[in-house]
Tab-separated table of C-alpha atoms and ligand atoms in Angstrom:
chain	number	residue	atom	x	y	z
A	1	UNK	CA	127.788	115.293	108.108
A	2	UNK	CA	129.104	118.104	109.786
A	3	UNK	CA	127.835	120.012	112.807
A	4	UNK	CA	127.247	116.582	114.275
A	5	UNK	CA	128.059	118.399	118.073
A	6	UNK	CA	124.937	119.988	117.923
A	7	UNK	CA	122.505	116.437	116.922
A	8	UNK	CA	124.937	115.077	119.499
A	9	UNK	CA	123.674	116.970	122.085
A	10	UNK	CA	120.230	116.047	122.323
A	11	UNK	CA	119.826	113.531	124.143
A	12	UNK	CA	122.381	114.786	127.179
A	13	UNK	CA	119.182	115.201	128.963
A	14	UNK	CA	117.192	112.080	127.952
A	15	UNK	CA	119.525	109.082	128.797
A	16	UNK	CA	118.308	105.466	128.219
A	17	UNK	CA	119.938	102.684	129.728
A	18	UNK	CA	118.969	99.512	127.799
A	19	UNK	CA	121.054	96.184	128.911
A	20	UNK	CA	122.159	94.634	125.591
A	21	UNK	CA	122.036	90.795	125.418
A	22	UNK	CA	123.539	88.183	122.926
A	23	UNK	CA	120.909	87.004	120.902
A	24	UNK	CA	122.939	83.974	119.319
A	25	UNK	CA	122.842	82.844	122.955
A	26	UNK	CA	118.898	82.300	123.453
A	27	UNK	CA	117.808	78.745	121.846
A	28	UNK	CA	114.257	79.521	123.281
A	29	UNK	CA	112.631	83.185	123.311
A	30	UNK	CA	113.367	84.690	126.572
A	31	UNK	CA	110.439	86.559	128.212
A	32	UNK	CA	111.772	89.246	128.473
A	33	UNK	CA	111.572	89.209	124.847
A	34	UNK	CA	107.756	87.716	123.885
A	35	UNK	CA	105.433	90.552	122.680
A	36	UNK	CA	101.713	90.278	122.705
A	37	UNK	CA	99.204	93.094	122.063
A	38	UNK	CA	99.397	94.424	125.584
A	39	UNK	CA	102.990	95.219	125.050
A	40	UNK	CA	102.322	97.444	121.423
A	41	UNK	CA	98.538	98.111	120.389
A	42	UNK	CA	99.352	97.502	116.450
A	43	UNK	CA	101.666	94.275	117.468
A	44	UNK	CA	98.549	91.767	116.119
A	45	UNK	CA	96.801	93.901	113.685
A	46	UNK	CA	96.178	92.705	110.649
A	47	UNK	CA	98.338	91.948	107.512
A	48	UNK	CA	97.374	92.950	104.150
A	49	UNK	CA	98.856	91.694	100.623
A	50	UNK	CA	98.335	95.609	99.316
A	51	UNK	CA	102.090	96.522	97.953
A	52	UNK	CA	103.902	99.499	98.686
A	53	UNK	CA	104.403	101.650	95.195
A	54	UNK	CA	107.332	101.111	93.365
A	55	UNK	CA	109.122	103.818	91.033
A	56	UNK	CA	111.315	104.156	88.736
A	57	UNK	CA	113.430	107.712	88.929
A	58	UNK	CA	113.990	107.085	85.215
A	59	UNK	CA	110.112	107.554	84.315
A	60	UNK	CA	109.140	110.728	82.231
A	61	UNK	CA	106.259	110.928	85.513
A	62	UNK	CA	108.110	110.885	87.877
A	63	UNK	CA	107.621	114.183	90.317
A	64	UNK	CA	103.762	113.124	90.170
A	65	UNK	CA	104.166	109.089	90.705
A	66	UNK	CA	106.792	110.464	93.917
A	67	UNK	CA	103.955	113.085	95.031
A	68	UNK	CA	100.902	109.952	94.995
A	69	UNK	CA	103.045	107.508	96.550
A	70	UNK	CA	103.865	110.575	99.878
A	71	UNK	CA	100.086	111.530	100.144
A	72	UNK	CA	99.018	108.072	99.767
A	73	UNK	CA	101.161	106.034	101.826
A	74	UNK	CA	103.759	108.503	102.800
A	75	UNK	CA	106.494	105.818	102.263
A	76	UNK	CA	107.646	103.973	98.650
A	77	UNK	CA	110.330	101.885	96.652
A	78	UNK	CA	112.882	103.270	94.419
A	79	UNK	CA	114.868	101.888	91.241
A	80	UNK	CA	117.480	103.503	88.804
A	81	UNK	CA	118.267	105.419	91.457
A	82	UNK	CA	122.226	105.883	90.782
A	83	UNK	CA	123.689	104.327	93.602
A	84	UNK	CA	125.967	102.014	92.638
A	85	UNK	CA	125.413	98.762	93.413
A	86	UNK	CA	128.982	97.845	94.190
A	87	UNK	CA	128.919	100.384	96.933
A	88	UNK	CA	125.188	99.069	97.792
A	89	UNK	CA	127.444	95.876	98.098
A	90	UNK	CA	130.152	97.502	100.419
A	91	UNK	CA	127.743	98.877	103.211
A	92	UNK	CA	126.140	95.522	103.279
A	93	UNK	CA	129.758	93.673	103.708
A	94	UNK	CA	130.755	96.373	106.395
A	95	UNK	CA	127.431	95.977	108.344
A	96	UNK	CA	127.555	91.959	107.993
A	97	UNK	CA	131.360	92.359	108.993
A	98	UNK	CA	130.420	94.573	112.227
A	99	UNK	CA	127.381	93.031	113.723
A	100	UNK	CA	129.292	89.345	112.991
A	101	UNK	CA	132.350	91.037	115.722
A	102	UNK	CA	131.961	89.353	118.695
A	103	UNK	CA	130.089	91.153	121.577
A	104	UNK	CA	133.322	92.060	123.542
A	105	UNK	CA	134.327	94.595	120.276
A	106	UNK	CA	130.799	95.539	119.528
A	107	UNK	CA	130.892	96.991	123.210
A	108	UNK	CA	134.325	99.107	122.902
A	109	UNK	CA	132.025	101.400	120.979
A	110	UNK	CA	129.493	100.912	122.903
A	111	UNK	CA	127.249	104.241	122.608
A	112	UNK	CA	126.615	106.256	126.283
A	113	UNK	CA	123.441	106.649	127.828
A	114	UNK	CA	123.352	110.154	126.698
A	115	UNK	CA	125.345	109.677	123.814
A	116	UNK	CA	123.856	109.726	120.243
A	117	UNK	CA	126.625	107.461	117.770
A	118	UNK	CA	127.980	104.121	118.258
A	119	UNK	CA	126.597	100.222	119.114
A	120	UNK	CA	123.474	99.823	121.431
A	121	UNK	CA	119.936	98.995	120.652
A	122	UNK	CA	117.500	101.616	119.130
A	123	UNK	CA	116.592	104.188	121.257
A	124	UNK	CA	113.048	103.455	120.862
A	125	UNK	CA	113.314	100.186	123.257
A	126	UNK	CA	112.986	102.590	126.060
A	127	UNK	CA	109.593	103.118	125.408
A	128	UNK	CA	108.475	99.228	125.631
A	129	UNK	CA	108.319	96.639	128.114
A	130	UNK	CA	109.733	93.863	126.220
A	131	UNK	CA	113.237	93.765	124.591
A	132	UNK	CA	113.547	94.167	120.432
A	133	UNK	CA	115.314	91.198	118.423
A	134	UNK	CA	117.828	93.018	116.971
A	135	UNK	CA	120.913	95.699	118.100
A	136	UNK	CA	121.956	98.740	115.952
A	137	UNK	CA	124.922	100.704	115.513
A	138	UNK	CA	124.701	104.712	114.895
A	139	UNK	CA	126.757	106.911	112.940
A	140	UNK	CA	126.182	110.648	112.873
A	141	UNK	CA	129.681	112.493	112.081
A	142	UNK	CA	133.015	111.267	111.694
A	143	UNK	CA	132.605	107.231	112.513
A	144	UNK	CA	136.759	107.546	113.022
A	145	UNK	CA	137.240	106.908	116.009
A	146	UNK	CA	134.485	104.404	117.063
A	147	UNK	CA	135.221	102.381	113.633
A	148	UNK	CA	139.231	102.611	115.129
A	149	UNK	CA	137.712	100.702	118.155
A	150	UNK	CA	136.250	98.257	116.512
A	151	UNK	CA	138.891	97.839	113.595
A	152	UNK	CA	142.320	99.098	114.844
A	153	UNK	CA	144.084	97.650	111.383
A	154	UNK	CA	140.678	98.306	108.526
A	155	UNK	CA	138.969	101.499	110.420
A	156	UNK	CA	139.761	103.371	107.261
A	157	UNK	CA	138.485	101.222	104.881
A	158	UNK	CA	135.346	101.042	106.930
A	159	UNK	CA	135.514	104.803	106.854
A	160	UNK	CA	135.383	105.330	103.200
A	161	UNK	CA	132.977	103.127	102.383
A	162	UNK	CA	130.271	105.375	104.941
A	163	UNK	CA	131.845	108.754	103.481
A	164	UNK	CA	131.041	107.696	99.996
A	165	UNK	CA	127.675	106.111	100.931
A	166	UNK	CA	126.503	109.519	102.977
A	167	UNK	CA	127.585	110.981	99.329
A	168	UNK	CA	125.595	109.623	97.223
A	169	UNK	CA	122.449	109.196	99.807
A	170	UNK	CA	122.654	113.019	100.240
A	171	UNK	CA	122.186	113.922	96.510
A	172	UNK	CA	119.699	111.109	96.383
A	173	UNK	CA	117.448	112.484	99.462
A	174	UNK	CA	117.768	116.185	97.772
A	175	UNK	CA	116.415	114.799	94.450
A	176	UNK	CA	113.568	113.043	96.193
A	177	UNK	CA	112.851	115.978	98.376
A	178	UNK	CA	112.450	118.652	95.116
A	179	UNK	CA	109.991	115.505	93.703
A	180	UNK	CA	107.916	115.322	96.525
A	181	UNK	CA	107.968	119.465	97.006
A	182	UNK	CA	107.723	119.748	93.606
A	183	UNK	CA	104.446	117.656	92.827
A	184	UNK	CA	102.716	119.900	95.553
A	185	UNK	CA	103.713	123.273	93.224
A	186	UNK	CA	106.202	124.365	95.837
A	187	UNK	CA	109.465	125.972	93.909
A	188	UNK	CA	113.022	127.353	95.178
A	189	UNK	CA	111.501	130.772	97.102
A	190	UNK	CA	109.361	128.774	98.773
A	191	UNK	CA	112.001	126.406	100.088
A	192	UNK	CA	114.403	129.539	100.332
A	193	UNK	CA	111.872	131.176	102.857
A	194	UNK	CA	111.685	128.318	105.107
A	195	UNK	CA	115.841	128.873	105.388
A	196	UNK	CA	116.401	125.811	103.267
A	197	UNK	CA	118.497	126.312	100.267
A	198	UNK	CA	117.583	124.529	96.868
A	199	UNK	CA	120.285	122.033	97.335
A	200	UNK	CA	119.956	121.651	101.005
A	201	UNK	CA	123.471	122.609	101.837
A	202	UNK	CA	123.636	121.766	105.560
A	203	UNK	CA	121.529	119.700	105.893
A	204	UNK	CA	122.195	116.663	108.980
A	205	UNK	CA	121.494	112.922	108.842
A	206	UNK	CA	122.119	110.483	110.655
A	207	UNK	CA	123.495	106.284	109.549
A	208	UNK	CA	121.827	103.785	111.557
A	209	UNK	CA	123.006	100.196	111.068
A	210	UNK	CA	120.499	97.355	112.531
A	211	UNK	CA	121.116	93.882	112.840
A	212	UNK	CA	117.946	91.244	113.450
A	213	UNK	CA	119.880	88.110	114.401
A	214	UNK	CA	117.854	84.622	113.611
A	215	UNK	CA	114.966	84.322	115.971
A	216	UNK	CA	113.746	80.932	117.731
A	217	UNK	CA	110.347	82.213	117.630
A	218	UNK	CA	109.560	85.239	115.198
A	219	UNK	CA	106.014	85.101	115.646
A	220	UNK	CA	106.492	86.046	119.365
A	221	UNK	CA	109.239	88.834	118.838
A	222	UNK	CA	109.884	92.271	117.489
A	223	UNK	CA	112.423	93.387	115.827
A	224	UNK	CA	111.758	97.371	115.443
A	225	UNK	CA	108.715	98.195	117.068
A	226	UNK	CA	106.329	100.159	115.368
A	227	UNK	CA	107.554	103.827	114.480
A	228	UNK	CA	107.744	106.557	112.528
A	229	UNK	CA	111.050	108.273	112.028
A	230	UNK	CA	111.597	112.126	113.003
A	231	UNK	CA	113.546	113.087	109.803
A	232	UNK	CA	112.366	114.704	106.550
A	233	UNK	CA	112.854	111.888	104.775
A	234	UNK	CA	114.606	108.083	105.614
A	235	UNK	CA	116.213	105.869	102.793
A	236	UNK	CA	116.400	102.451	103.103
A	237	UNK	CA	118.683	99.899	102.211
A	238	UNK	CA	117.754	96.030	103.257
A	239	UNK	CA	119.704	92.927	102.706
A	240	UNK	CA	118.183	89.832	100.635
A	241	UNK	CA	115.485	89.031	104.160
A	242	UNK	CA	111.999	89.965	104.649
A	243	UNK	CA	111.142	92.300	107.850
A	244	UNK	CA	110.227	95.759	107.184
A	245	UNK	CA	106.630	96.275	107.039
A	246	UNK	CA	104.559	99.702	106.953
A	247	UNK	CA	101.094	100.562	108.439
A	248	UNK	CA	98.299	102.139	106.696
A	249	UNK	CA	95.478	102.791	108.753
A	250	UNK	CA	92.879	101.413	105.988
A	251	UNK	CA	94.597	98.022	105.056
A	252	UNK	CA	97.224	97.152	108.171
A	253	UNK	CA	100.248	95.719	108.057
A	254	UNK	CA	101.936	95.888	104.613
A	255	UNK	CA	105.260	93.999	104.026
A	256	UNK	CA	108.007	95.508	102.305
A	257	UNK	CA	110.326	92.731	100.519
A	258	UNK	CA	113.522	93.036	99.287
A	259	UNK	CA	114.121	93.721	95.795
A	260	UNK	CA	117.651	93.428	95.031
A	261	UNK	CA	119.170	96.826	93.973
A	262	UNK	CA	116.154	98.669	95.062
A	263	UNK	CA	115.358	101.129	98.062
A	264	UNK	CA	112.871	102.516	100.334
A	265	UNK	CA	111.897	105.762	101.095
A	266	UNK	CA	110.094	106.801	104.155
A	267	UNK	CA	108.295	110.569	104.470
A	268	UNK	CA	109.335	111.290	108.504
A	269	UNK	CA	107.967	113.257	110.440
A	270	UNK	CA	109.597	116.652	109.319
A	271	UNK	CA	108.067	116.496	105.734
A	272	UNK	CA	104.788	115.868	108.097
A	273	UNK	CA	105.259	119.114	109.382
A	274	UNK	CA	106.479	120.884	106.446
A	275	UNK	CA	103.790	119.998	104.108
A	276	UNK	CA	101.521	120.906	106.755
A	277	UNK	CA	99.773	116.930	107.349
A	278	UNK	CA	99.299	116.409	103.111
A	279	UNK	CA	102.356	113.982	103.166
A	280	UNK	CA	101.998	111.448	106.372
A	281	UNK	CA	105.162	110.427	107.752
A	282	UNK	CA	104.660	106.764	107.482
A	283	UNK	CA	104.229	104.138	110.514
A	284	UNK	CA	107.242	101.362	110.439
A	285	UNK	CA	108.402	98.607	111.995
A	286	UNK	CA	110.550	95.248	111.509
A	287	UNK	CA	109.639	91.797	111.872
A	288	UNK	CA	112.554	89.157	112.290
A	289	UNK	CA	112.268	85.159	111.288
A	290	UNK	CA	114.406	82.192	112.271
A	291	UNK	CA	116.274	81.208	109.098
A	292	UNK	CA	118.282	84.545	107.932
A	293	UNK	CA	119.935	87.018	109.622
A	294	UNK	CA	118.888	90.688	108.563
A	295	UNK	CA	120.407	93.714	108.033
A	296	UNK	CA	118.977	97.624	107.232
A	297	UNK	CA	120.937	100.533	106.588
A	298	UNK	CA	119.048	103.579	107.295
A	299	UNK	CA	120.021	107.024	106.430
A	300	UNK	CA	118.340	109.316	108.052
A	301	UNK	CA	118.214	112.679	106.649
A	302	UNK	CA	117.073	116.275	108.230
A	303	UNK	CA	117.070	119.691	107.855
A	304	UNK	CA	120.587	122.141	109.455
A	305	UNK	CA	119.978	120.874	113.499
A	306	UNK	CA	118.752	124.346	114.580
A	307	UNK	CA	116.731	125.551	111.479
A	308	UNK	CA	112.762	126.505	112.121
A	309	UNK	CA	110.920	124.125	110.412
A	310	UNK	CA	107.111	124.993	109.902
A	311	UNK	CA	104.387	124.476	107.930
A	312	UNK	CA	105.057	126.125	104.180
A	313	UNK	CA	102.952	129.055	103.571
A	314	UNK	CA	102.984	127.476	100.245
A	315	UNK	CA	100.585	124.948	101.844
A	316	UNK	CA	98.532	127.063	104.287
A	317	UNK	CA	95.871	129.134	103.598
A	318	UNK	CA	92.428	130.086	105.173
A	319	UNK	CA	90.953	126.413	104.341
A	320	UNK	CA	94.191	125.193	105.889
A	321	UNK	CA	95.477	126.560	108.689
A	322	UNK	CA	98.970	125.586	110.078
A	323	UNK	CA	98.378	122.495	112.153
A	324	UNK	CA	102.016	122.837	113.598
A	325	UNK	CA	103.956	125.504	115.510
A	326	UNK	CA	108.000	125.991	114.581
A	327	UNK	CA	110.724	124.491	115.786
A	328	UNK	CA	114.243	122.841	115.332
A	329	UNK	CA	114.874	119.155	114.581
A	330	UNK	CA	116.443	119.337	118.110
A	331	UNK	CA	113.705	120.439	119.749
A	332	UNK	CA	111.481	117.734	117.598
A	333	UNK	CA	114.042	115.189	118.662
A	334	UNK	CA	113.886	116.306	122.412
A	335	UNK	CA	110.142	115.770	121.949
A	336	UNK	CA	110.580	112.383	120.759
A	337	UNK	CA	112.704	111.345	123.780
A	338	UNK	CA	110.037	111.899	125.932
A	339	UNK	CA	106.429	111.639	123.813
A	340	UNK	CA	107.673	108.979	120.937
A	341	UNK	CA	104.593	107.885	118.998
A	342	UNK	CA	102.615	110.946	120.542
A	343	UNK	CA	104.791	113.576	119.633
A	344	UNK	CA	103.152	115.109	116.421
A	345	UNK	CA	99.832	115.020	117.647
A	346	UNK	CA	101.389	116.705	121.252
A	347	UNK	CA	103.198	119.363	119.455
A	348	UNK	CA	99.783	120.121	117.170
A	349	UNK	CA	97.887	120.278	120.500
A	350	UNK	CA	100.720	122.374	121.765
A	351	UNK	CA	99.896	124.574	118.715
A	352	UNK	CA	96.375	124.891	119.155
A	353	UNK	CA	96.779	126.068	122.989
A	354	UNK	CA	99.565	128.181	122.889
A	355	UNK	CA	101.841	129.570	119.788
A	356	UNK	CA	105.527	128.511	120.614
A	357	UNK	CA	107.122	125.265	121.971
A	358	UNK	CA	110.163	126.421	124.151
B	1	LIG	C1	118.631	111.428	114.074
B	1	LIG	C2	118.081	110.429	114.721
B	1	LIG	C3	116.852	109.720	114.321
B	1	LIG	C4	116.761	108.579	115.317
B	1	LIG	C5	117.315	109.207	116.541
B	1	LIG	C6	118.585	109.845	115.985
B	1	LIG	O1	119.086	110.774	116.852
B	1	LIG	C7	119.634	108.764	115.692
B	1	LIG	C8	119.006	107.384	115.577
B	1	LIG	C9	117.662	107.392	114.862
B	1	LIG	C10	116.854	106.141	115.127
B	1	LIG	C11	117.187	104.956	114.193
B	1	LIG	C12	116.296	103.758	114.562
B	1	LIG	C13	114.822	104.142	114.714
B	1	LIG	C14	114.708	105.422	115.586
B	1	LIG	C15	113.243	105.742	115.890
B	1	LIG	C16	115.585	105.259	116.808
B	1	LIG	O2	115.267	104.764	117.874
B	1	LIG	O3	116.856	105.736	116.519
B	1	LIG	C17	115.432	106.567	114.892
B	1	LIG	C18	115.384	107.960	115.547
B	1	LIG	C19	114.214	108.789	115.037
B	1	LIG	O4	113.970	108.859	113.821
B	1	LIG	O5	113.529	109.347	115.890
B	2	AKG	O1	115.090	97.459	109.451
B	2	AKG	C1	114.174	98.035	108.898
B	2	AKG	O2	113.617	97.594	107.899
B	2	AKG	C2	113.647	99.332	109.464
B	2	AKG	C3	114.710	100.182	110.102
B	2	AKG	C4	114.160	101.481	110.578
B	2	AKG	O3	112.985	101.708	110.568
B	2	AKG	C5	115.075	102.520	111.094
B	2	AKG	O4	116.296	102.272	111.207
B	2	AKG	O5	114.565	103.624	111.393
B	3	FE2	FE1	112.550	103.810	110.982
């Protein structure tokens, strides 16, 4: 993850300040921390028993079975996807062994209100009235010196382990990207014209550890509110707990369980934008109950910070005209920080009114 400066910079101008709580404290659910429908439209909507498609990289169909799953749900589970377990193991153990630190160390790396890496809770929570269940730790760059905070005798144990996870997750997210591109006919000049090159050297992501502590009353709480992610694509690794659920408009609520060894794979809302609206970046969120602690690892993978993304001109033609104007997953981001679950359909208004978004 290089270049991390310029992701870093983002949110300079769009700082949050969230007051972070001990949730081991609360025997009953705070308030502060009770959802109901007024608090998130989609909070009671309905729950369906559909399931979420489930691949294997290792079938001869692969590139088509990837393309169905991201125009049909825009979100699905991989297996045989070549990430070790062991080091599936290790990323577990070092989120376990940072979220169990008591809150005094958590907070020596306590990310600034402008900042972008370290402990805090998910940005998102400034956009609600109610607290989430759960706190989260970012990495984007060198986790060195925050890790050093935390662990002044193991940082560099802690270290390897997220080098050799970003490793393999970039190779994995590249793979996945050229199945989903590829199932819609799009090949390396069209990926070269959009200033992406056919591995997707330079590309940015971003490592977002969350904790969801046991809840007292999980019915009542939120863990991640509802949200889609502004990446091009999100891979997700969840301990041995139920939680993650994704939205499709048609069915509701669709939980995502943990199958040991496997992933998930979220289109975000970059992919949206390149494949001009055929792949929907998928609506998420996590739920949290009161016998297991949970843990996600997400990585969260984007184009070079300051690249033009737009529409392919692959995908556009006079039946399909670009629904969304350029711009940089900075300037996405930006828009994020102050339009959240609004933010594709502003910028596609934008679009439609004007031709550039400064
Ligand atoms: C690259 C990024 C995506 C993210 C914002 C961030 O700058 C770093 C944290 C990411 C994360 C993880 C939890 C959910 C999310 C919505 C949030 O609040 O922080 C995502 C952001 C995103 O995808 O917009
Ligand atoms: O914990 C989960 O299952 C979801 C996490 C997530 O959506 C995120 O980190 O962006
Ligand atoms: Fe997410």
């Amino acid at each position: 993850m290089n270049s991390s400066t310029t992701l870093s910079d983002v949110f300079r101008s769009h700082p949050i300040r969230i007051p972070l709580s001990n949730l081991a404290d609360f025997r009953h659910l705070p308030d502060s921390y009770t959802w109901t429908p007024e608090d998130d439209l989609l909070f009671s909507a309905s729950d369906s028993d559909e399931s979420l498609p489930f691949i294997d990289l290792a079938d001869p169909h692969v590139a088509a079975r990837v393309g169905h799953a991201c125009t049909a749900w825009g979100a699905f589970r991989i297996t045989n996807h070549g990430v070790p377990s062991r080091l599936l193991d290790d990323i577990e153990f070092l989120t376990g062994s940072l979220f169990r630190l008591p809150v005094h160390r958590k907070l020596k790396a306590a990310r600034s209100e402008n900042g972008i890496s370290g402990y805090g809770v998910a940005r998102i929570a400034s956009f609600f009235n109610k607290q989430m269940w759960s706190e989260g730790f970012t990495v984007i760059g060198s986790p060195l010196d925050d890790f050093h905070k935390l662990w002044p005798m193991h940082h560099l144990k802690y270290c390897e382990i997220i080098t050799e996870y970003e490793e393999h997750m970039q190779k994995l997210a590249a793979r996945l990207m050229w199945l989903a591109l590829g199932s819609l006919g799009v090949d390396e000049k069209d990926i070269n014209w959009a200033g992406l090159s056919s591995d997707f050297q330079g590309a940015q992501a971003a490592i977002q550890l969350n904790h969801y502590p046991i809840c007292p009353e999980p019915d009542r709480a939120m863990g991640l509110a509802a949200h889609t992610d502004s990446t091009l694509m999100t891979i997700l690794y969840q301990n041995n707990t139920i939680g993650l659920q994704v939205f499709r408009d048609d069915v509701g609520w669709v939980t995502v369980p943990p199958v040991p060894g496997s992933l998930v794979v979220n289109v975000g809302d970059l992919l949206h934008i390149l494949t001009n609206g055929i792949f929907p970046s998928v609506l998420h969120r996590a739920r949290v109950n009161h016998v297991r602690s949970r843990f996600s690892i997400a990585y969260l993978w984007g184009p070079p910070s300051d690249l033009m993304i737009s529409p392919l001109p692959k995908l556009v033609n006079p039946l399909h005209s670009p629904l969304y104007p350029s711009l940089t997953w900075k300037q996405y981001l930006a828009t994020k920080a102050t339009h959240f679950n609004q933010s594709l359909s502003f910028i596609r208004n934008y679009h439609l009114s004007s031709d550039q978004i400064s």
